[in-house]
XYZ file of C-alpha atoms in Angstrom:
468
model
C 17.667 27.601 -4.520
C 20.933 25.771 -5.088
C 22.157 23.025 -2.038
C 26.082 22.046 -1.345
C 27.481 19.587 0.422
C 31.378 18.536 0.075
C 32.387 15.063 0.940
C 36.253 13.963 1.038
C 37.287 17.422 -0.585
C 34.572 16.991 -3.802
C 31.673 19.890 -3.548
C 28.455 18.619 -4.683
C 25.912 20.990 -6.192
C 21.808 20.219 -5.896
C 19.653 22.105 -7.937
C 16.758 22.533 -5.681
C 14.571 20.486 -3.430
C 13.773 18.279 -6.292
C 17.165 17.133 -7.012
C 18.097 16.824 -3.270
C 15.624 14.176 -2.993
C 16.278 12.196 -5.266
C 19.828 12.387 -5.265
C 19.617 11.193 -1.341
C 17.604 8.396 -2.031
C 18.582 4.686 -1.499
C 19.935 3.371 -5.441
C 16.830 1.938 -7.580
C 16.870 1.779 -11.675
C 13.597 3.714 -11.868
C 15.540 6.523 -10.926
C 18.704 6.059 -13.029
C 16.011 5.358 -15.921
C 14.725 8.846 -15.169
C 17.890 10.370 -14.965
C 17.722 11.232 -11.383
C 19.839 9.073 -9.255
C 22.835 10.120 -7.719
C 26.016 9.068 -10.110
C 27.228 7.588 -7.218
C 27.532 6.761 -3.089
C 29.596 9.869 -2.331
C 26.767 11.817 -4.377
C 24.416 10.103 -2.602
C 26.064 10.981 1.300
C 26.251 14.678 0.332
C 22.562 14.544 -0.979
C 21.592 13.088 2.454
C 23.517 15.127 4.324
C 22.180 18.580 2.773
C 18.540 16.708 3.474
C 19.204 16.228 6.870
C 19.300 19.868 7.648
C 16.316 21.159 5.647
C 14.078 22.529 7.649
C 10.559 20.632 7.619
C 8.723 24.065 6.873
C 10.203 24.291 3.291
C 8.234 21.383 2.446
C 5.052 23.771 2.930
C 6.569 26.366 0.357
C 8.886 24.785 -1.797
C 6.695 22.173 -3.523
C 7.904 19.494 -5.607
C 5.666 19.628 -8.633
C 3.993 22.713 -9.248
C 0.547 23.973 -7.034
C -0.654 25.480 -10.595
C -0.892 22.815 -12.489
C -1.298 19.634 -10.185
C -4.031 18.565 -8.648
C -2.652 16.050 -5.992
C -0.421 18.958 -5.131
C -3.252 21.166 -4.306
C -5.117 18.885 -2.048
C -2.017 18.294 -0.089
C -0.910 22.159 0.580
C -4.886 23.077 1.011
C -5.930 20.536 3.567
C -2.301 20.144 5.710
C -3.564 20.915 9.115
C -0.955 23.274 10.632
C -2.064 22.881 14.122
C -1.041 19.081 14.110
C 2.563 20.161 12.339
C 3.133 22.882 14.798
C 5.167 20.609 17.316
C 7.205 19.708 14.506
C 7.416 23.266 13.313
C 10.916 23.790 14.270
C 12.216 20.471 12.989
C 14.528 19.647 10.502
C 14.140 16.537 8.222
C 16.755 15.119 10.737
C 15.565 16.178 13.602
C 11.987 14.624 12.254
C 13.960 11.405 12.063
C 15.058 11.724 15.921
C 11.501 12.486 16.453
C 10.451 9.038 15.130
C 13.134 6.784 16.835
C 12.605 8.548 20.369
C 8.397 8.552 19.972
C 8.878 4.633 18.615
C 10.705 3.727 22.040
C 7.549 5.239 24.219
C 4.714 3.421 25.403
C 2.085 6.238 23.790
C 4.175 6.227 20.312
C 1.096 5.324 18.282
C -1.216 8.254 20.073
C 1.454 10.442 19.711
C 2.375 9.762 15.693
C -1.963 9.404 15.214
C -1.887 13.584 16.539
C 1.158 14.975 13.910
C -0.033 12.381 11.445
C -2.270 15.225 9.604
C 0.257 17.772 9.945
C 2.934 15.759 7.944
C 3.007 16.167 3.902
C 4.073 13.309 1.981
C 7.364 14.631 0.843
C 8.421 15.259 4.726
C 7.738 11.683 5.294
C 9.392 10.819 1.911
C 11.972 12.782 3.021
C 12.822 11.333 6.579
C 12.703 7.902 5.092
C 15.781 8.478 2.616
C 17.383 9.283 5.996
C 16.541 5.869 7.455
C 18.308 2.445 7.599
C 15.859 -0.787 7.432
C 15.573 -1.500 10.659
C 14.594 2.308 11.585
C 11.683 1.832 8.912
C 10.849 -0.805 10.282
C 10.755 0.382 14.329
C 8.891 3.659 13.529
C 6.312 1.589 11.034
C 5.388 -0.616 14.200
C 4.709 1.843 16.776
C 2.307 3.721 14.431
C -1.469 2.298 14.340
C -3.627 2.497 11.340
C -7.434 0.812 11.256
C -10.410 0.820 9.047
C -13.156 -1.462 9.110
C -15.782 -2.848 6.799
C -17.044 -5.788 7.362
C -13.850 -6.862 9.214
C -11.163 -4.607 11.020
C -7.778 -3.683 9.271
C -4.689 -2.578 10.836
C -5.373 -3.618 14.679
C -1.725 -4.378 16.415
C -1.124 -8.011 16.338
C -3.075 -8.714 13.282
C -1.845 -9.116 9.735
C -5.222 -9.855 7.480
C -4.689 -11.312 3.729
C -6.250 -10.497 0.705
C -7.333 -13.535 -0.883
C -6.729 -12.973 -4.797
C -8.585 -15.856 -7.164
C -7.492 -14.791 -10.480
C -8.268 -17.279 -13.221
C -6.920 -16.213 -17.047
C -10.542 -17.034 -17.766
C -12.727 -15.852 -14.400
C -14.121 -19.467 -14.588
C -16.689 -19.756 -11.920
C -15.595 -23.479 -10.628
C -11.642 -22.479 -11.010
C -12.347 -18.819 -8.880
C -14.355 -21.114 -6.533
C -11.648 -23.726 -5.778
C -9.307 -21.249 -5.080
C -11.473 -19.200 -2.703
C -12.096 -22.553 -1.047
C -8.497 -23.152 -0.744
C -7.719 -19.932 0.896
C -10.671 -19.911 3.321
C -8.957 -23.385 4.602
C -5.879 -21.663 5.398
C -7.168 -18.785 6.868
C -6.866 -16.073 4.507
C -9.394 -13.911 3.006
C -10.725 -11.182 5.997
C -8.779 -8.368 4.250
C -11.575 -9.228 0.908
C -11.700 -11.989 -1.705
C -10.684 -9.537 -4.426
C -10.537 -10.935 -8.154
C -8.475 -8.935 -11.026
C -11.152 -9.797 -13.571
C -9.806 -11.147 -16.737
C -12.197 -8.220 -18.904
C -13.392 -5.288 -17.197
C -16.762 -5.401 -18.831
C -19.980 -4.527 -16.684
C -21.460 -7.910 -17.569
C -18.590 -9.563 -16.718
C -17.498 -8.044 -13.672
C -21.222 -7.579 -12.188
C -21.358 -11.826 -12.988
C -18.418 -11.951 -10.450
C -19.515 -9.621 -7.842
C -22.578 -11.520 -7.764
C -20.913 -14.821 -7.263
C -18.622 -13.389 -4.484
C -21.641 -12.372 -2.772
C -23.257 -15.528 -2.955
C -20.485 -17.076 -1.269
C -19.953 -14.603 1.531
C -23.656 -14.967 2.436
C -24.057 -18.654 2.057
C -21.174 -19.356 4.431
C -21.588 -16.229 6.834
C -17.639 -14.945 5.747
C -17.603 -11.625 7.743
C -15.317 -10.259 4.950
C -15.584 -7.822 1.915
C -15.559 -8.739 -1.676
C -13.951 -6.768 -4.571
C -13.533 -6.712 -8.261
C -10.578 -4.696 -9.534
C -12.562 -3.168 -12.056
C -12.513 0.609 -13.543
C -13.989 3.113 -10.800
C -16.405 3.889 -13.981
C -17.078 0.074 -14.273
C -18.105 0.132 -10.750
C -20.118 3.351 -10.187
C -22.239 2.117 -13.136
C -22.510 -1.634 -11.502
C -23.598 0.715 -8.558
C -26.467 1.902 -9.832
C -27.848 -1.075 -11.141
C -27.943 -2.414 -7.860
C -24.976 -4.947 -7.993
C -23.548 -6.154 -4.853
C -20.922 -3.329 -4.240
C -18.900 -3.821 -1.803
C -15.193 -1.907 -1.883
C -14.328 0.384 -5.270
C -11.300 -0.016 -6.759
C -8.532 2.092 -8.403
C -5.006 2.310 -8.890
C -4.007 5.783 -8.286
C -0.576 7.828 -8.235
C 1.020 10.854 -7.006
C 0.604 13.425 -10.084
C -2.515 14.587 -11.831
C -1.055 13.358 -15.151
C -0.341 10.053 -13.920
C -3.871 9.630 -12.716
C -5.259 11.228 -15.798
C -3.466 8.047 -17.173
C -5.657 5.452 -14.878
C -8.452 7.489 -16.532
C -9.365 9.374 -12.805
C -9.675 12.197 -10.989
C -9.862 13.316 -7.393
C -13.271 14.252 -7.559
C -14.322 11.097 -9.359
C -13.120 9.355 -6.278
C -14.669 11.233 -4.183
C -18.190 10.934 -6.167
C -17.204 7.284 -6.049
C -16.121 7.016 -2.161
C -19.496 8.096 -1.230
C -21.769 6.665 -3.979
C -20.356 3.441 -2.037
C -20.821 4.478 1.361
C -24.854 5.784 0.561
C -25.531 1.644 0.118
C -24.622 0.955 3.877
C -23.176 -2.869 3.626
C -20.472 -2.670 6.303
C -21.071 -3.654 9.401
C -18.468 -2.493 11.413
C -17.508 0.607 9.729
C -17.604 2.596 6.430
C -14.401 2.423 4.681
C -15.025 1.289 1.302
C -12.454 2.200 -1.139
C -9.747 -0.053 -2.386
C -6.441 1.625 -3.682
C -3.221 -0.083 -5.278
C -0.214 2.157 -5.812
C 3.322 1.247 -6.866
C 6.331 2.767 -7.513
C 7.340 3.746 -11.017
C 3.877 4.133 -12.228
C 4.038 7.944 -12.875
C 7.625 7.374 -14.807
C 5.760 4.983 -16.821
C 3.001 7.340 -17.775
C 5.882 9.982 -18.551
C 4.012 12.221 -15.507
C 7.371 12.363 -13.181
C 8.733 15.919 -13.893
C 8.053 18.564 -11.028
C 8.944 22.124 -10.771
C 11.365 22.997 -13.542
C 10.498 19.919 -15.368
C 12.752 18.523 -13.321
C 12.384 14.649 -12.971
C 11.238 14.049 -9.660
C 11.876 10.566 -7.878
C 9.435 7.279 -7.803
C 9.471 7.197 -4.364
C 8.761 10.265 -3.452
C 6.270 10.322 -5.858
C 4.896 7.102 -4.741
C 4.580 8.826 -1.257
C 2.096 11.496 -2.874
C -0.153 9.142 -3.906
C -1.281 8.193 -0.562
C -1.842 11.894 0.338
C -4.740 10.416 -2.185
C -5.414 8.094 -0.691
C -5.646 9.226 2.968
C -8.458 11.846 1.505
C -10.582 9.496 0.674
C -10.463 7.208 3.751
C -9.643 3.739 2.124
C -10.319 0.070 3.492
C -7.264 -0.990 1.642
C -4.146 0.251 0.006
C -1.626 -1.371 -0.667
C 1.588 -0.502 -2.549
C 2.207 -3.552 -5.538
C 6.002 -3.491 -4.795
C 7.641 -5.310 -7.547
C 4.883 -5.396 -9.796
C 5.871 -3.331 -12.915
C 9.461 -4.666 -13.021
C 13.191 -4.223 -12.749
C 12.963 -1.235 -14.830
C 11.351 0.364 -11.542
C 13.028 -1.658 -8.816
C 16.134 -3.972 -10.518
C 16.622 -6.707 -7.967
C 15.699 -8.078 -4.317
C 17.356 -5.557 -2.505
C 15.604 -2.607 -4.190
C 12.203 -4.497 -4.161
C 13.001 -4.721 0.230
C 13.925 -1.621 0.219
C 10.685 -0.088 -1.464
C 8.540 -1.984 0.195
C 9.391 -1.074 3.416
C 9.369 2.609 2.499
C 6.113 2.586 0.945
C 4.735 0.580 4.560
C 6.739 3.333 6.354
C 5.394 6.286 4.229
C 1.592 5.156 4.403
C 1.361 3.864 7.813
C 3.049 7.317 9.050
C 0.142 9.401 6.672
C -2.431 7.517 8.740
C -3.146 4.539 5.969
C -4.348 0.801 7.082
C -1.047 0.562 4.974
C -0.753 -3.290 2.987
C 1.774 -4.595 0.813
C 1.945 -6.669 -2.780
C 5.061 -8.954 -2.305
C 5.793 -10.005 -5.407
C 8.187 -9.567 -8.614
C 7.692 -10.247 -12.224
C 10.010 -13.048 -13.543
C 12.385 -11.242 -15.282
C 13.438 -9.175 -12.433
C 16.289 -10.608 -10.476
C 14.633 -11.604 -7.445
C 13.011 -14.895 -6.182
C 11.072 -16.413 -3.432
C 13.734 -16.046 -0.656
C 13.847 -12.494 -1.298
C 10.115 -12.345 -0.620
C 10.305 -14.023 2.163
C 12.882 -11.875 3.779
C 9.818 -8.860 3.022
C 7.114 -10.424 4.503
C 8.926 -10.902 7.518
C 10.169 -7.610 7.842
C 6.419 -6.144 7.555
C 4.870 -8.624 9.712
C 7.446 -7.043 12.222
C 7.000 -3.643 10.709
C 2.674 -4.055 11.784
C 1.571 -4.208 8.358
C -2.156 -4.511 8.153
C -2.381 -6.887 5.352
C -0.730 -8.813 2.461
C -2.174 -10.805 -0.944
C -1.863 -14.447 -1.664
C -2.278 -16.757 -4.383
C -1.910 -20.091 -5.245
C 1.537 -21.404 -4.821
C 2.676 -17.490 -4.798
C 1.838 -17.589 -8.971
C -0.424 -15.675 -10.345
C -1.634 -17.293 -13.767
C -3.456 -14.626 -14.537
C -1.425 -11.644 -13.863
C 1.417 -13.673 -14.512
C 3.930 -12.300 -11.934
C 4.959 -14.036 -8.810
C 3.489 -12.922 -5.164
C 2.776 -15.034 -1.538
C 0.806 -17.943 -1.146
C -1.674 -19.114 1.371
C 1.148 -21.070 2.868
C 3.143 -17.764 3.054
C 0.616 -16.300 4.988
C 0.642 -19.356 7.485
C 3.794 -18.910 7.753
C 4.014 -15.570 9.118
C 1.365 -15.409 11.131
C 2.529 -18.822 13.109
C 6.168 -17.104 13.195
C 5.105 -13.459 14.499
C 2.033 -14.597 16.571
C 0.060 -12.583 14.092
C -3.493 -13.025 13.987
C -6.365 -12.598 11.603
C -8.818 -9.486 11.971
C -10.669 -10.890 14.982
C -14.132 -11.000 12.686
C -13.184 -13.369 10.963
C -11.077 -15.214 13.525
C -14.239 -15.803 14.959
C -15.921 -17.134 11.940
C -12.704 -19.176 11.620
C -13.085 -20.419 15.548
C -17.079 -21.037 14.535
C -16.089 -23.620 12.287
C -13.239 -25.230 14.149
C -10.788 -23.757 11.549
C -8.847 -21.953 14.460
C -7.625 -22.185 18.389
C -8.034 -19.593 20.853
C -4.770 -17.971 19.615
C -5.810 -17.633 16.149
C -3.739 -20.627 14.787
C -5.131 -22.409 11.646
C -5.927 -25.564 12.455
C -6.711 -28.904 9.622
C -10.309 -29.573 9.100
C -12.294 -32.577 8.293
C -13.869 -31.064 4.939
C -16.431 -33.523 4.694
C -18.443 -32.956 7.750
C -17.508 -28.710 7.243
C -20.384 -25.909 6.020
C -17.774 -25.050 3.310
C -17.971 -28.997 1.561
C -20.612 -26.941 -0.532
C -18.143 -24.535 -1.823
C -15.996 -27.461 -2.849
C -18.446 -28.663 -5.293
C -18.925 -25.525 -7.123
């Protein structure tokens, strides 16, 4: 089926769904590198405007990449739970947006967005969020509510947890030590203490887990631990009895993208409960641990949809956390600017995408998190990441990462540092998950409010963990 639109006297002709959407959505160079993007801003209006008036059920028939061949597309037509869409039923995409704004402004907005929130595919949400400006994002993200727990609790209003990331190019024990130390003082680390191992050998990774767990238990962290290892690496770590606690894997919205991370839907599944059968939460059961990103199916050349038609990296992003939601994560977090400006070109795309991806996961029912960061050849910088993690501390975001002085010498890309994290929480009144603000308040680390506060080191329990 073949869309129109004409703006200013100009017809525009869509061919199909697929090229609506990404024709309406916001500029970004993964999509002019895919050969997607609208050619130019009056393109782009008539896009949006045909989108707009698309009824929400043709999302149910009219699939974006094929049901035959696609497994991600299967598990989100097969398990979309019509009785939760049906008071959206007669909705258009822009009616779905006037749905948002007017449910955002209630006092029961996030019961009310929890009850459609299985009823809604990913490409309806994608679609509603090429309709929105910023600052709509941004309203809708914060009157939805998200949680998981583990050891700690994700996604509770108010809160903003961190993952606290202690790469070292060499997964030294002393240099992954010091920086866990470091965080801990500034309050970061309830979201996990998750390391990107430099080798994803068993040996190597089950050394780490081990010290992780060693640390959590001699200092009584209530938090998780995590090594962003292979899912394979980590069933098999599983049943040799190494301290498991969250299982990681990237994972994207097409079966051929996945196939790329080496993965399958079912091998998450196996994994998802392989973790769950060794019962180390505490306060809940959500183990999994999932980074997605825009781009990554256009880099594993698995973007094309029905007609081999390219389909865009957001909406594909979008799919991924119909993934995700099936397997119930802890975590996920979206690694905005990670891959580069091939994917997302400067500041303003990198904003843009990360509040989209917040939006998209939050409204899919996802303890949604968010990667600030940008590799040094895109043209971005620290101010520009500021300006994000402001706008998804406002937006209820349930976590974000920090580093070291925001650089990452292992992965060698730039994200937030512990200071970042200060900063945002003191700003927003955000507070840590309130496990570990009470571990925090134990050691005289934090006020009744949640507030960081200086410590004598010293005379503290964690003086240990500063000498190795």
């Amino acid at each position: 089926m073949s869309y129109r639109h004409t703006v200013a006297g100009t017809t525009y002709t869509f061919d199909g769904l697929v090229d609506v959407m990404a024709k309406a959505t916001p500029l970004r160079s993964g999509d002019q590198l895919a050969g997607c993007a609208a050619e130019h801003d009056a393109e782009r209006a008539a896009a949006a405007w045909v989108l707009a008036d698309i009824p929400l059920t043709t999302f149910l028939t009219d699939v974006v990449v094929p049901y035959e061949t696609d497994e991600v597309t299967r598990l989100i037509i097969d398990s979309h739970d019509r009785e939760a869409f049906s008071p959206l039923a007669h909705l258009t995409v822009g009616g779905f947006r006037d749905w948002l704004l007017d449910t955002a402004a209630r006092d029961d907005s996030a019961t009310r967005i929890a009850a459609i929130a299985p009823g809604l595919t990913p490409e309806m949400i994608a679609a509603v969020s090429k309709m929105m400006r910023n600052q709509d994002l941004i309203l809708v993200a914060a009157a939805a509510t998200a949680t998981a727990a583990f050891r700690t609790t994700i996604g509770l209003p108010g809160r903003l947890a961190t993952r606290l990331q202690p790469n070292h190019p060499t997964d030294d024990p002393r240099g992954i030590a010091a920086v866990v130390l470091d965080g801990l003082l500034m309050g970061c680390g309830d979201a996990v203490i998750g390391i990107n191992p430099a080798t994803d050998s068993p040996h190597a990774t089950s050394e780490l887990l081990f010290q992780l767990d060693d640390i959590r238990q001699r200092f009584s962290i209530p938090t998780q631990s995590c090594v962003l290892c292979h899912v394979t690496t980590t069933m098999e770590l599983i049943g040799r009895g190494v301290p498991v606690d969250l299982v990681f894997q990237s994972i994207a919205g097409t079966e051929g993208a996945n196939s790329s991370f080496g993965v399958t839907i079912a091998m998450l599944l196996e994994a998802n409960e392989a973790a769950r059968s060794l019962h180390r939460g505490t306060v809940g059961d959500n183990v999994m641990y999932l980074e997605t990103g825009q781009g990554s199916a256009l880099s594993a050349g698995a973007h094309l949809g029905v007609g081999g038609k390219p389909v865009d990296q957001q909406t594909l992003e979008a799919r991924a956390y119909a993934v995700a939601r099936a397997l119930q994560p802890l975590l996920i977090n979206t690694v905005v600017g990670f891959i580069g400006p091939e994917y997302l070109y400067d500041g303003k795309q990198i904003i843009r995408a990360g509040l989209e991806d917040h939006f998209c996961g939050k409204l899919l029912g996802l303890p949604m998190g968010v990667d600030v960061c940008y590799t040094n050849h895109a043209e971005a910088d620290q101010d520009d990441m500021d300006t994000l993690l402001t706008l998804l501390g406002v937006a209820g975001a349930a976590f974000v990462i920090a580093v070291p002085g925001a650089d990452d010498i292992m992965l060698g890309y730039q994200s937030l540092s512990f200071h970042d994290a200060l900063y945002v929480r003191q700003a927003l009144g955000l507070r840590p998950a309130p496990e570990f603000e009470a571990w925090l308040a134990g050691l005289g680390m934090a006020d009744t409010n949640g507030r960081i506060l200086p410590i004598d080191l010293a005379n503290s329990p964690l003086r240990a963990l500063a000498s190795g």
